Amino acid sequence: MKALALLAALLLAGCSGWQSALDPHSSEAAQLAGLFWFFTAVCALIWIAVVIALAMVLLRRRRTPNDAPEEEHPMAARRKTTIVTGLALSTALVLLIFGLTSFYATRGITWYDTQTITLKVTGQQWWWQVEYQNQDASQDFITANEIHIPVGKPVTLELDAMDVIHSFWVPSLMGKKDLIPGRKNFITLKADEPGLYRGQCAEFCGLEHAKMAILVFAEPQDKFEAWRRHQIEAAKTPGAPERLHGMDIFVHRQCASCHSISGTDAGGQTAPDLTHFGGRATIAAGLFHNTPDNLDRWLANPQQFKPGSNMPQVPLSREDRAALVAYLEGLT
Ligand code: CUA
């Protein structure tokens, strides 16, 4: 009974909240949800009609005493032909209506305006690189796995992939769009209300496909602008000796060959930019909440939590790892 209640709670939780196509928070997502409910309602009606027709046929059959084939009356034969033709035509009509409504609904939402492009999202195995681009290159910055957007403003994302095909899907805001290596795709996000919207890679892209989440923070314009300005700044050199030691480890051990932290000598280009890592909500593309304990667990053995990812286990003493955690968590 308890297990059943838990299952019901899980199922219900799946239907609303921060990652659900049935809980739309933009007009585009609302259109897609409307399409879903329209298809579901029509299919449910057809299913009920079929079940009723089946029951009627079975009941009538039982009333016929012998199994001898009914004599085909010309009137009855004509009626059967009319019914079958009518059903075939209505099937075609329903399919036509489905085709047209989904065509117009999806065509209406897949607009984009290259004038509003502010960011480029590149799918990697298995994380998202996010580049905020500006006409003034000094305003550019790179982050990972978390996107901030101003509420009510359309933000166009240019989608690309480094390795294999991924799919960008933040269901409460928009439908899916693939990220294909060597091809530019575009998607426009516009959140109607502030909030945190979770997304997930929606195209199987390898071992850790399921651990490739993206978070979209829709914020009021001034909060977004403050965040944006802060992201442009280089990381501050720490004052505390432990954090300085952590920075030294980061820059002079393996970390810097893959990760970048602006304002330091760490300039690796193949892993997430960590300049403002401490300000992010999660670690490793939504795998853990970003807390010192979780970061310590992650650094101690990344392959235990995300097997197959490019993050290696760097042999560090407990003290060195604590210093590294202190340094990274301080990069707000
Ligand atoms: Cu990336 Cu699935």
Tab-separated table of C-alpha atoms in Angstrom, residues 234-251 261-265 275 323-332:
chain	number	residue	atom	x	y	z
A	234	ALA	CA	37.436	37.471	-14.043
A	235	ALA	CA	37.708	35.251	-10.989
A	236	LYS	CA	39.109	37.016	-7.943
A	237	THR	CA	42.429	35.803	-6.577
A	238	PRO	CA	41.690	34.320	-3.173
A	239	GLY	CA	43.089	35.788	0.028
A	240	ALA	CA	42.814	32.813	2.399
A	241	PRO	CA	45.895	30.525	2.356
A	242	GLU	CA	43.816	27.362	1.938
A	243	ARG	CA	42.042	28.742	-1.101
A	244	LEU	CA	45.343	30.010	-2.534
A	245	HIS	CA	46.705	26.501	-2.161
A	246	GLY	CA	43.564	25.189	-3.906
A	247	MET	CA	44.125	27.586	-6.783
A	248	ASP	CA	47.728	26.444	-7.050
A	249	ILE	CA	46.570	22.824	-7.317
A	250	PHE	CA	43.973	23.742	-9.923
A	251	VAL	CA	46.387	25.646	-12.109
A	261	ILE	CA	39.144	29.991	-14.999
A	262	SER	CA	39.510	33.497	-16.303
A	263	GLY	CA	41.999	35.597	-14.398
A	264	THR	CA	44.234	32.547	-13.840
A	265	ASP	CA	46.586	30.529	-16.034
A	275	THR	CA	35.224	30.977	-13.620
A	323	ALA	CA	41.752	23.140	-0.489
A	324	LEU	CA	40.558	22.623	-4.066
A	325	VAL	CA	36.930	22.443	-2.906
A	326	ALA	CA	37.374	25.639	-0.859
A	327	TYR	CA	38.881	27.407	-3.855
A	328	LEU	CA	36.205	26.320	-6.333
A	329	GLU	CA	33.261	26.938	-4.035
A	330	GLY	CA	34.591	30.438	-3.402
A	331	LEU	CA	34.436	31.274	-7.120
A	332	THR	CA	31.024	32.905	-6.911
